[in-house]
Amino acid sequence: MKKFNFRKVLDGLTASSPVGSSGGGSGSGAGGGSVHPGGTAGAAGTPREEIQETLTSDYFQICKTVRHGFPYLPTALAFDPVQKILAIGTRTGAIRILGRPGVDCYCQHESGAAVLQLQFLINEGALVSACADDALHLWNLRQKRPAVLHSLKFNRERITYCHLPFQSKWLYVGTERGNTHIVNIESFILSGYVIMWNKAIELSTKTHPGPVVHLSDSPRDEGKLLIGYENGTIVFWDLRSKRADLRAYYDEAIHSVAWHHEGKQFMCSHSDGSLTLWNLKSPNRPFQTTIPHGKVQRDGKKPESCKPILKVEYKTCKNSEPFVIFSGGLSYDKPCRRPSLTIMHGKAITVLEMDHPIVDFLTLCETPYPNEFQEPYAVVVLLEKDLIVVDLTQSNFPIFENPYPIDIHESPVTCTEYFADCPPDLIPVLYSVGAKHKKQGYSNKEWPISGGAWNLGAQTYPEIIITGHADGSVKFWDASAITLQMLYKLKTSKVFEKQKVGEGKATAEIVEEDPFAVQMMYWCPESRIFCVAGVSAYVIVYKFSKHEVNTEIASLEVRLQCEVEDIITPEPETNPPFPDASSQLPSLKSLSGSTNTVACEGTMKDSIPCLSVKARPVRMPPGYQADLVIQLVWVDGEPPQQITSLAVNSAYGLVAFGNCNGLAVVDFMQKTVLLSMGTLDLYGSSDPYQRQPRSPRKSRQFAADHVNGHCTSPTSQSCSSGKRLSSADVSRANRRGPGRPPFRKAQSAACMEISLPVTTEENRENSFSRSRSSSVSSIDRDSKEAITALYFMESFARKNDSAVSSCLWVGTGLGMVIILSLNLPASDDLRQSEPVMVSPSGTVLTLKGAVLTFACLDCMGTLTHRPYEVWRDPHSADDGDKTRKRKLVMHSPSSSQDMGDHQFAVICSEKQAKVFSLPSQTCLYVHNITETSFLLRADVVTLCNSVCLACFCANGHIMTLSLPSLRPLLDINYLPVTDMRIARTFCFTNEGQALYLSSPTEIQRLTYSQEMCDNLQDMLGDLFTPVETPEAQNRGFLKGLFGGSGQAFDREELFGEATAGKASRSLAQHIPGSGGIEGVRGAAGGVIGDLTRARIALDERGQKLGELDERTASMMASAEAFSKHAHEVMLKYKDKKWYQF
């Protein structure tokens, strides 16, 4: 028996009424989505065949997959010279571990405290992190997702410096009080051995030496520890005898210390820009002092002081002079010089200037042993916003070409798009045109950070991420198999003339900073048509070609301005149409960055675009080439409003875009404007608000003619004539008065700005945000009706239609959906000459909240692909004079015969989702998604050969709904919108994937697919691979006899509990981590996983056996004591008689 629901029939009769219970703060509700699949599609309510929906909640689970880009706000750097992996710590408590391309791991400290220092346990698959909350953490890197094995939280002292000697299990920890503690890495327990500051310095010293800034053991003798204090005191401490072997003092503060590999000399860097070289035999004063960048005084005095040298490294070579590498130390008289790294090799001094401040650097050497010739071959330089590796083996010190995608933030990201399962030929094609723009001059050596292992995994479909940037550039990235590699970069600003310096006030720009910022992107992978909307109210249509061309750029100007009478006033008695200017102006900066005032000197701006398109022929390299530039113009001193929606269709040859004033449709094949109309005029007689102008005007009649008839532009009006092709002649009477704001704020979902805290350093990234008032639940009474969503599709435009036709679906900020009919020439031959007609169909559908997205399902519930033209090279040499016939795909995957006599239209607004049956326009299903919040993003996506609606809510919830029945399948409060950046860049794609910008420099990818969560372990790279530790060089008999300490140094004997005793419990607290056996269970299987499990089990067994051994020894000692005591008692009373007791 067919399932039939009476409530569903009521839904069909009252399509605009809200159905179902509304969701609360969690962002969901049962709604109409709880009814059975299928339903009434015809106008008479005849029951249809049920659609079997295959997706259930078991198909969904959310987890983060991988993070790409440069670590945001880096603070620390470490390198494992045997495993060849690099670790970077950040101010937000994150650690990124990098190896060969594809090996990129992100982990986060739960506390979120800044990472002060990182230390690898070299070739052990472990990492120690010291954080600003005075905690030490031991990370297990032998699993694909590193976890903390142990933590040690210091309670009374602040950590300032850590040092872990090679192949040692004892970590030296220096503190702010000047004390040095020792931690056992295996158990993460503090040793009782402490080097107190007052024991280290001379008794006669009256001042505190300051915090410990350096710790290192002597390369010559592991039993000697060099301690550097901030005030310039250096102590050489004998760990065995627990006293200072020597002390050295210098007037300037110490920043870092570096040993010569023989252990007889060490070098210090100081706060006055000096380097001092000390000899252990004569520690009274340095035997060499230099200020590398200081000017030599004429009278022979000491060179003038320079900026502090923050770090120095002293590396020896067997066959050449040693390398002295340091950061900072520049002269004070050149304040504008960029941060630099200085490399001193022999008498040659090379200064490498950097684009950003230096955070840290490390010299990569051939050997991990500190007592051998170091043979440095590269320097890794961590900058605030970049990572650079310098090749030391070549005299000109070239840099290595970086294989990581760390330049995502080269210019701030303003928008993103994500395409999974796109045509497989796109990635090699984009790479081939992008590879031609590669820079020259890199080192020819292999990238030195080459550790870890990575394989392709089971996921093989191609994925592409597109990022739009503040400087107008667009980057295409290959994102297949959770990696990221840049394919191609497009500079959209090249179509415009450069603004000359000093012309700022004379131009018509509406944005002073970053006028070319990309605001929206639209890409059709099948036809390779790409479209960009910029912050300066322009749209550029790009076509892809493998051939270079030299041609003029076609351009159009569109006049799109809303009449003053069109301002919506639901309650005209109480709400004036023009609010106070002071209440409007604060929103302008968030809408479009810093803005010029309109009341400029001279004449009022009218009919001029914001930017100037190049008029001369332009050379366009292979790749994306500008086919048409469309610009909105100023109207009577009113600037054009930013574009809020964009859609392109290659089969129709049309591009549509809208803003808070109205809609424009342009034929990019004939280069003509088909429609330029205010939002109110699109309704015609179907306006549900029945808004009437306050005074009859000539322009109103003109607009009505366009609505009742059709909107066309004669093909003779070509763009090359320079004539503005505007289809609406707007009257100039009754314009903005002296008290009205220069900008009209669009309070709509497509122009949204959430009231969120924005930090100062991120203002630039957030200046391209869509603007929205903090009152997110209702339409502002003084707002215009913005166009918020556009969708070209083959659909039933009217109720009585018997066949599908070409349509443009238009969604507005008031939740209105208007269907426009597109009348295209019947044959392809006439497409270039016959005009295209655009006319309102009279169909208007309604939802709550601004419309976000559309989709179309066929009668079987399968997603209908938008019509497209199969790509062909517009400049192909084999074309000749004959134009090839366009190959169009109108219905996919079904053919037109299989479309059936009805289809489903899926429409999602920021408040609810509805499914309509067409052509009857019956509302089959309604789901009220949220009442207290609003959706930021909604996409209809494919997953497991089925289709669903994925939503991201401003309250942090990620939801999926089944289609067409809108059953809730997933609802998880997963991602709090703590920043506008997340709202602006979040996007879903097919196969259960999504992404957003987690910081100004990083892309975070996540999956909502259970299958991908299950397979994630196989896709991630291995950080640890079994590698033999290189053998130490044979030192030779004489060197062994005279070159160092004769006796071996046993740290266990010295620092162990038996000798040193236990540390005070109040000094530090041990916290077990989650990375023990439980963490390993979730790690990668195979031999390494088994060995790791066995090793931890053995450690635990050994610990228990040790405890048992201690208890046995204690019992034996107790038994011996008892035996001795009993023997003494026996001897005492042995010779006494009974009466003597």
GROMACS .gro file of N, CA and C in nm, residues 956-1011:
model
  168
  956GLY      N    1   2.763   2.712   1.474
  956GLY     CA    2   2.867   2.610   1.475
  956GLY      C    3   2.823   2.472   1.435
  957HIS      N    4   2.693   2.453   1.409
  957HIS     CA    5   2.643   2.320   1.375
  957HIS      C    6   2.668   2.289   1.228
  958ILE      N    7   2.707   2.165   1.203
  958ILE     CA    8   2.714   2.112   1.066
  958ILE      C    9   2.603   2.008   1.055
  959MET      N   10   2.518   2.025   0.952
  959MET     CA   11   2.401   1.939   0.937
  959MET      C   12   2.395   1.883   0.796
  960THR      N   13   2.337   1.765   0.783
  960THR     CA   14   2.303   1.713   0.651
  960THR      C   15   2.159   1.667   0.654
  961LEU      N   16   2.090   1.688   0.541
  961LEU     CA   17   1.950   1.649   0.526
  961LEU      C   18   1.937   1.562   0.403
  962SER      N   19   1.851   1.460   0.412
  962SER     CA   20   1.831   1.373   0.297
  962SER      C   21   1.750   1.447   0.191
  963LEU      N   22   1.762   1.402   0.067
  963LEU     CA   23   1.683   1.459  -0.043
  963LEU      C   24   1.614   1.345  -0.117
  964PRO      N   25   1.487   1.368  -0.154
  964PRO     CA   26   1.412   1.494  -0.139
  964PRO      C   27   1.338   1.509  -0.007
  965SER      N   28   1.341   1.414   0.085
  965SER     CA   29   1.250   1.418   0.199
  965SER      C   30   1.297   1.509   0.312
  966LEU      N   31   1.421   1.562   0.307
  966LEU     CA   32   1.472   1.655   0.407
  966LEU      C   33   1.474   1.595   0.548
  967ARG      N   34   1.501   1.464   0.558
  967ARG     CA   35   1.518   1.402   0.690
  967ARG      C   36   1.654   1.441   0.748
  968PRO      N   37   1.661   1.483   0.874
  968PRO     CA   38   1.792   1.512   0.934
  968PRO      C   39   1.876   1.384   0.946
  969LEU      N   40   1.997   1.388   0.890
  969LEU     CA   41   2.087   1.273   0.895
  969LEU      C   42   2.205   1.298   0.989
  970LEU      N   43   2.243   1.425   1.004
  970LEU     CA   44   2.358   1.459   1.088
  970LEU      C   45   2.335   1.598   1.145
  971ASP      N   46   2.367   1.616   1.270
  971ASP     CA   47   2.360   1.749   1.332
  971ASP      C   48   2.459   1.750   1.448
  972ILE      N   49   2.575   1.812   1.425
  972ILE     CA   50   2.680   1.813   1.527
  972ILE      C   51   2.727   1.956   1.548
  973ASN      N   52   2.733   1.996   1.673
  973ASN     CA   53   2.790   2.128   1.707
  973ASN      C   54   2.941   2.113   1.701
  974TYR      N   55   3.000   2.147   1.587
  974TYR     CA   56   3.138   2.107   1.560
  974TYR      C   57   3.235   2.224   1.551
  975LEU      N   58   3.192   2.334   1.492
  975LEU     CA   59   3.287   2.440   1.457
  975LEU      C   60   3.232   2.576   1.498
  976PRO      N   61   3.263   2.623   1.618
  976PRO     CA   62   3.216   2.757   1.657
  976PRO      C   63   3.271   2.864   1.563
  977VAL      N   64   3.185   2.954   1.520
  977VAL     CA   65   3.229   3.059   1.428
  977VAL      C   66   3.291   3.170   1.511
  978THR      N   67   3.418   3.153   1.542
  978THR     CA   68   3.488   3.249   1.627
  978THR      C   69   3.545   3.364   1.546
  979ASP      N   70   3.537   3.355   1.414
  979ASP     CA   71   3.598   3.457   1.331
  979ASP      C   72   3.523   3.469   1.200
  980MET      N   73   3.518   3.589   1.145
  980MET     CA   74   3.452   3.610   1.016
  980MET      C   75   3.515   3.524   0.906
  981ARG      N   76   3.644   3.494   0.923
  981ARG     CA   77   3.713   3.419   0.819
  981ARG      C   78   3.648   3.283   0.796
  982ILE      N   79   3.607   3.217   0.904
  982ILE     CA   80   3.543   3.086   0.891
  982ILE      C   81   3.412   3.100   0.814
  983ALA      N   82   3.334   3.201   0.849
  983ALA     CA   83   3.206   3.223   0.781
  983ALA      C   84   3.226   3.252   0.633
  984ARG      N   85   3.333   3.324   0.600
  984ARG     CA   86   3.354   3.368   0.463
  984ARG      C   87   3.410   3.257   0.373
  985THR      N   88   3.481   3.161   0.432
  985THR     CA   89   3.554   3.065   0.348
  985THR      C   90   3.503   2.923   0.359
  986PHE      N   91   3.406   2.895   0.446
  986PHE     CA   92   3.358   2.757   0.460
  986PHE      C   93   3.285   2.714   0.334
  987CYS      N   94   3.315   2.595   0.284
  987CYS     CA   95   3.240   2.542   0.168
  987CYS      C   96   3.241   2.389   0.170
  988PHE      N   97   3.129   2.332   0.124
  988PHE     CA   98   3.114   2.187   0.111
  988PHE      C   99   3.144   2.146  -0.032
  989THR      N  100   3.177   2.019  -0.050
  989THR     CA  101   3.185   1.964  -0.185
  989THR      C  102   3.140   1.818  -0.181
  990ASN      N  103   3.147   1.755  -0.297
  990ASN     CA  104   3.100   1.616  -0.310
  990ASN      C  105   3.190   1.520  -0.230
  991GLU      N  106   3.141   1.397  -0.216
  991GLU     CA  107   3.214   1.289  -0.150
  991GLU      C  108   3.243   1.319  -0.003
  992GLY      N  109   3.158   1.399   0.058
  992GLY     CA  110   3.168   1.419   0.203
  992GLY      C  111   3.286   1.502   0.248
  993GLN      N  112   3.324   1.603   0.170
  993GLN     CA  113   3.439   1.684   0.210
  993GLN      C  114   3.400   1.830   0.222
  994ALA      N  115   3.477   1.902   0.304
  994ALA     CA  116   3.454   2.044   0.325
  994ALA      C  117   3.586   2.109   0.365
  995LEU      N  118   3.591   2.241   0.361
  995LEU     CA  119   3.711   2.312   0.406
  995LEU      C  120   3.673   2.450   0.455
  996TYR      N  121   3.765   2.511   0.530
  996TYR     CA  122   3.753   2.650   0.571
  996TYR      C  123   3.893   2.700   0.607
  997LEU      N  124   3.909   2.830   0.616
  997LEU     CA  125   4.036   2.888   0.657
  997LEU      C  126   4.039   2.893   0.809
  998SER      N  127   4.122   2.809   0.870
  998SER     CA  128   4.128   2.802   1.016
  998SER      C  129   4.210   2.917   1.075
  999SER      N  130   4.297   2.975   0.995
  999SER     CA  131   4.375   3.092   1.036
  999SER      C  132   4.404   3.170   0.907
 1000PRO      N  133   4.458   3.291   0.917
 1000PRO     CA  134   4.486   3.365   0.792
 1000PRO      C  135   4.583   3.295   0.698
 1001THR      N  136   4.654   3.192   0.747
 1001THR     CA  137   4.755   3.127   0.663
 1001THR      C  138   4.729   2.979   0.637
 1002GLU      N  139   4.620   2.922   0.695
 1002GLU     CA  140   4.602   2.777   0.688
 1002GLU      C  141   4.462   2.738   0.643
 1003ILE      N  142   4.457   2.636   0.559
 1003ILE     CA  143   4.330   2.575   0.518
 1003ILE      C  144   4.311   2.446   0.597
 1004GLN      N  145   4.197   2.433   0.662
 1004GLN     CA  146   4.163   2.311   0.733
 1004GLN      C  147   4.061   2.233   0.652
 1005ARG      N  148   4.093   2.109   0.618
 1005ARG     CA  149   3.997   2.024   0.549
 1005ARG      C  150   3.934   1.927   0.648
 1006LEU      N  151   3.807   1.898   0.626
 1006LEU     CA  152   3.738   1.802   0.712
 1006LEU      C  153   3.647   1.716   0.627
 1007THR      N  154   3.603   1.606   0.685
 1007THR     CA  155   3.511   1.517   0.614
 1007THR      C  156   3.390   1.492   0.701
 1008TYR      N  157   3.273   1.477   0.637
 1008TYR     CA  158   3.153   1.438   0.709
 1008TYR      C  159   3.106   1.301   0.661
 1009SER      N  160   3.197   1.225   0.600
 1009SER     CA  161   3.168   1.092   0.549
 1009SER      C  162   3.227   0.986   0.642
 1010GLN      N  163   3.146   0.893   0.684
 1010GLN     CA  164   3.192   0.784   0.769
 1010GLN      C  165   3.298   0.701   0.699
 1011GLU      N  166   3.280   0.677   0.570
 1011GLU     CA  167   3.374   0.595   0.493
 1011GLU      C  168   3.513   0.659   0.491
   0.00000   0.00000   0.00000
